[in-house]
Amino acid sequence: MAEHESPDRTDHNITLDAADDRWEWRRRIRQNPRKLLFYRIGVGVLGGLLIIAAPLTGWLPGPGGIPLFIAGLAVLASEFEWAQRLLYRVKDWVKALTAWTGKQPAWLKTLGTLALLLCVLVAIWLYMAVLGVPGWLPDSWESFLYKLPLLP
């Protein structure tokens, strides 16, 4: 195992055991069943809300819901082993993708960047086609945007 990797603390339980926990404050919570129940409910609700918010914001330009999904999974992984195992898989997938893209030639990286930029611009254009041009933009931008097709 590399020095920067954290040990795999998972077994086949649904929730983390006290021995799996690396923080003293959570070990103290685990000693009181009532506190533990409320803590787990809070972790589950917060992580679930972040994961539910991910697809709701996925249509926004930029990374959309990906950071929210990963944050929700990280919150759930702090208490539930199934989420921790899934988070490890997501991290491995991101590392493999990063390694793969790093090995690609410069022209392909440039082409990918331009394709991503085009997707973001199309998403912004579609957003404005559905919801209209935001009124907070400068007047010179608004007059330009109104000349684009499908914008009111």
Short mmCIF file of C-alpha atoms in Angstrom, two decimals:
data_model
loop_
_atom_site.label_atom_id
_atom_site.label_comp_id
_atom_site.label_asym_id
_atom_site.label_seq_id
_atom_site.Cartn_x
_atom_site.Cartn_y
_atom_site.Cartn_z
CA MET A 1 0.00 0.00 0.00
CA ALA A 2 1.31 3.44 -0.93
CA GLU A 3 2.07 5.92 1.80
CA HIS A 4 -0.63 8.41 0.74
CA GLU A 5 -3.45 5.84 0.60
CA SER A 6 -5.70 5.32 3.57
CA PRO A 7 -6.20 1.76 4.73
CA ASP A 8 -9.34 0.00 3.64
CA ARG A 9 -11.32 -0.04 6.87
CA THR A 10 -14.29 -1.88 5.39
CA ASP A 11 -15.62 -5.30 6.21
CA HIS A 12 -19.05 -6.66 5.37
CA ASN A 13 -21.01 -4.71 7.99
CA ILE A 14 -23.49 -2.05 6.99
CA THR A 15 -22.21 0.54 9.45
CA LEU A 16 -18.76 1.30 10.76
CA ASP A 17 -17.65 -0.38 13.95
CA ALA A 18 -16.02 1.51 16.80
CA ALA A 19 -12.73 -0.19 15.91
CA ASP A 20 -13.05 1.12 12.35
CA ASP A 21 -13.35 4.71 13.51
CA ARG A 22 -10.27 6.89 13.55
CA TRP A 23 -11.79 9.87 15.42
CA GLU A 24 -12.16 9.97 19.17
CA TRP A 25 -15.28 12.19 19.17
CA ARG A 26 -17.15 9.62 17.06
CA ARG A 27 -15.97 6.79 19.30
CA ARG A 28 -17.58 8.66 22.20
CA ILE A 29 -20.83 9.00 20.24
CA ARG A 30 -20.78 5.25 19.59
CA GLN A 31 -20.74 4.59 23.34
CA ASN A 32 -24.23 6.09 23.73
CA PRO A 33 -26.83 4.20 21.62
CA ARG A 34 -29.25 7.15 21.62
CA LYS A 35 -26.62 9.63 20.42
CA LEU A 36 -25.46 7.09 17.85
CA LEU A 37 -28.99 6.67 16.47
CA PHE A 38 -29.45 10.44 16.06
CA TYR A 39 -25.95 10.79 14.61
CA ARG A 40 -26.58 8.05 12.02
CA ILE A 41 -29.93 9.53 11.09
CA GLY A 42 -28.28 12.95 10.65
CA VAL A 43 -25.46 11.53 8.55
CA GLY A 44 -27.95 9.57 6.43
CA VAL A 45 -30.22 12.57 5.89
CA LEU A 46 -27.38 14.98 5.06
CA GLY A 47 -25.65 12.52 2.71
CA GLY A 48 -28.96 11.60 1.10
CA LEU A 49 -29.90 15.25 0.54
CA LEU A 50 -26.56 15.94 -1.12
CA ILE A 51 -26.98 12.93 -3.40
CA ILE A 52 -30.57 13.93 -4.23
CA ALA A 53 -29.37 17.48 -5.02
CA ALA A 54 -26.76 16.12 -7.45
CA PRO A 55 -29.11 15.27 -10.36
CA LEU A 56 -31.20 18.36 -9.62
CA THR A 57 -28.17 20.55 -10.28
CA GLY A 58 -26.66 18.33 -12.97
CA TRP A 59 -28.10 20.42 -15.78
CA LEU A 60 -26.28 23.54 -14.63
CA PRO A 61 -23.17 24.53 -16.57
CA GLY A 62 -19.90 23.39 -15.06
CA PRO A 63 -19.42 20.25 -13.06
CA GLY A 64 -23.11 20.26 -12.11
CA GLY A 65 -24.01 17.62 -9.59
CA ILE A 66 -20.77 15.64 -9.62
CA PRO A 67 -19.22 17.44 -6.61
CA LEU A 68 -22.51 17.18 -4.70
CA PHE A 69 -22.73 13.45 -5.41
CA ILE A 70 -19.15 12.87 -4.26
CA ALA A 71 -19.70 15.04 -1.15
CA GLY A 72 -22.89 13.13 -0.31
CA LEU A 73 -21.12 9.83 -0.78
CA ALA A 74 -18.25 11.01 1.43
CA VAL A 75 -20.69 12.02 4.17
CA LEU A 76 -22.41 8.64 3.98
CA ALA A 77 -19.04 6.87 3.87
CA SER A 78 -18.15 8.44 7.19
CA GLU A 79 -20.74 6.20 8.83
CA PHE A 80 -21.86 3.46 6.42
CA GLU A 81 -19.48 0.84 5.07
CA TRP A 82 -21.42 0.23 1.85
CA ALA A 83 -20.91 3.91 0.99
CA GLN A 84 -17.27 3.69 1.98
CA ARG A 85 -16.72 0.76 -0.40
CA LEU A 86 -18.51 2.68 -3.17
CA LEU A 87 -16.44 5.79 -2.46
CA TYR A 88 -13.23 3.73 -2.77
CA ARG A 89 -14.45 2.46 -6.16
CA VAL A 90 -15.24 6.01 -7.32
CA LYS A 91 -11.79 7.20 -6.18
CA ASP A 92 -10.13 4.33 -8.05
CA TRP A 93 -12.14 5.14 -11.17
CA VAL A 94 -11.15 8.84 -10.99
CA LYS A 95 -7.46 7.90 -10.52
CA ALA A 96 -7.60 5.56 -13.52
CA LEU A 97 -9.35 8.20 -15.65
CA THR A 98 -6.81 10.84 -14.60
CA ALA A 99 -3.92 8.50 -15.46
CA TRP A 100 -5.49 7.68 -18.82
CA THR A 101 -6.07 11.31 -19.78
CA GLY A 102 -2.53 12.20 -18.71
CA LYS A 103 -1.15 9.71 -21.25
CA GLN A 104 -3.09 11.17 -24.20
CA PRO A 105 -1.38 13.38 -26.80
CA ALA A 106 -1.66 17.14 -26.50
CA TRP A 107 -3.86 17.48 -29.60
CA LEU A 108 -6.43 15.09 -28.12
CA LYS A 109 -6.43 16.93 -24.78
CA THR A 110 -6.97 20.21 -26.65
CA LEU A 111 -9.78 18.68 -28.70
CA GLY A 112 -11.40 17.35 -25.51
CA THR A 113 -11.12 20.74 -23.84
CA LEU A 114 -12.72 22.45 -26.83
CA ALA A 115 -15.51 19.85 -26.91
CA LEU A 116 -16.16 20.42 -23.21
CA LEU A 117 -16.20 24.20 -23.75
CA LEU A 118 -18.67 23.76 -26.60
CA CYS A 119 -20.91 21.59 -24.38
CA VAL A 120 -20.88 24.25 -21.65
CA LEU A 121 -21.74 27.01 -24.15
CA VAL A 122 -24.59 24.93 -25.60
CA ALA A 123 -25.87 24.23 -22.07
CA ILE A 124 -25.83 27.95 -21.26
CA TRP A 125 -27.62 28.74 -24.55
CA LEU A 126 -30.27 26.07 -23.84
CA TYR A 127 -30.69 27.41 -20.32
CA MET A 128 -31.37 30.89 -21.69
CA ALA A 129 -33.62 29.50 -24.44
CA VAL A 130 -35.83 27.92 -21.78
CA LEU A 131 -35.65 30.47 -18.96
CA GLY A 132 -34.76 33.64 -20.86
CA VAL A 133 -31.76 35.94 -20.73
CA PRO A 134 -31.00 36.93 -17.13
CA GLY A 135 -31.76 40.58 -16.41
CA TRP A 136 -28.62 41.05 -14.34
CA LEU A 137 -26.33 40.83 -17.39
CA PRO A 138 -24.90 44.07 -18.78
CA ASP A 139 -27.09 45.70 -21.47
CA SER A 140 -24.44 45.20 -24.16
CA TRP A 141 -24.42 41.44 -23.45
CA GLU A 142 -28.20 41.26 -23.43
CA SER A 143 -28.46 42.98 -26.81
CA PHE A 144 -25.93 40.51 -28.25
CA LEU A 145 -27.66 37.49 -26.73
CA TYR A 146 -31.07 38.52 -28.07
CA LYS A 147 -29.63 38.20 -31.57
CA LEU A 148 -28.94 34.48 -31.05
CA PRO A 149 -31.52 32.02 -32.39
CA LEU A 150 -34.26 30.78 -29.99
CA LEU A 151 -33.53 33.47 -27.41
CA PRO A 152 -36.54 35.73 -26.73
#
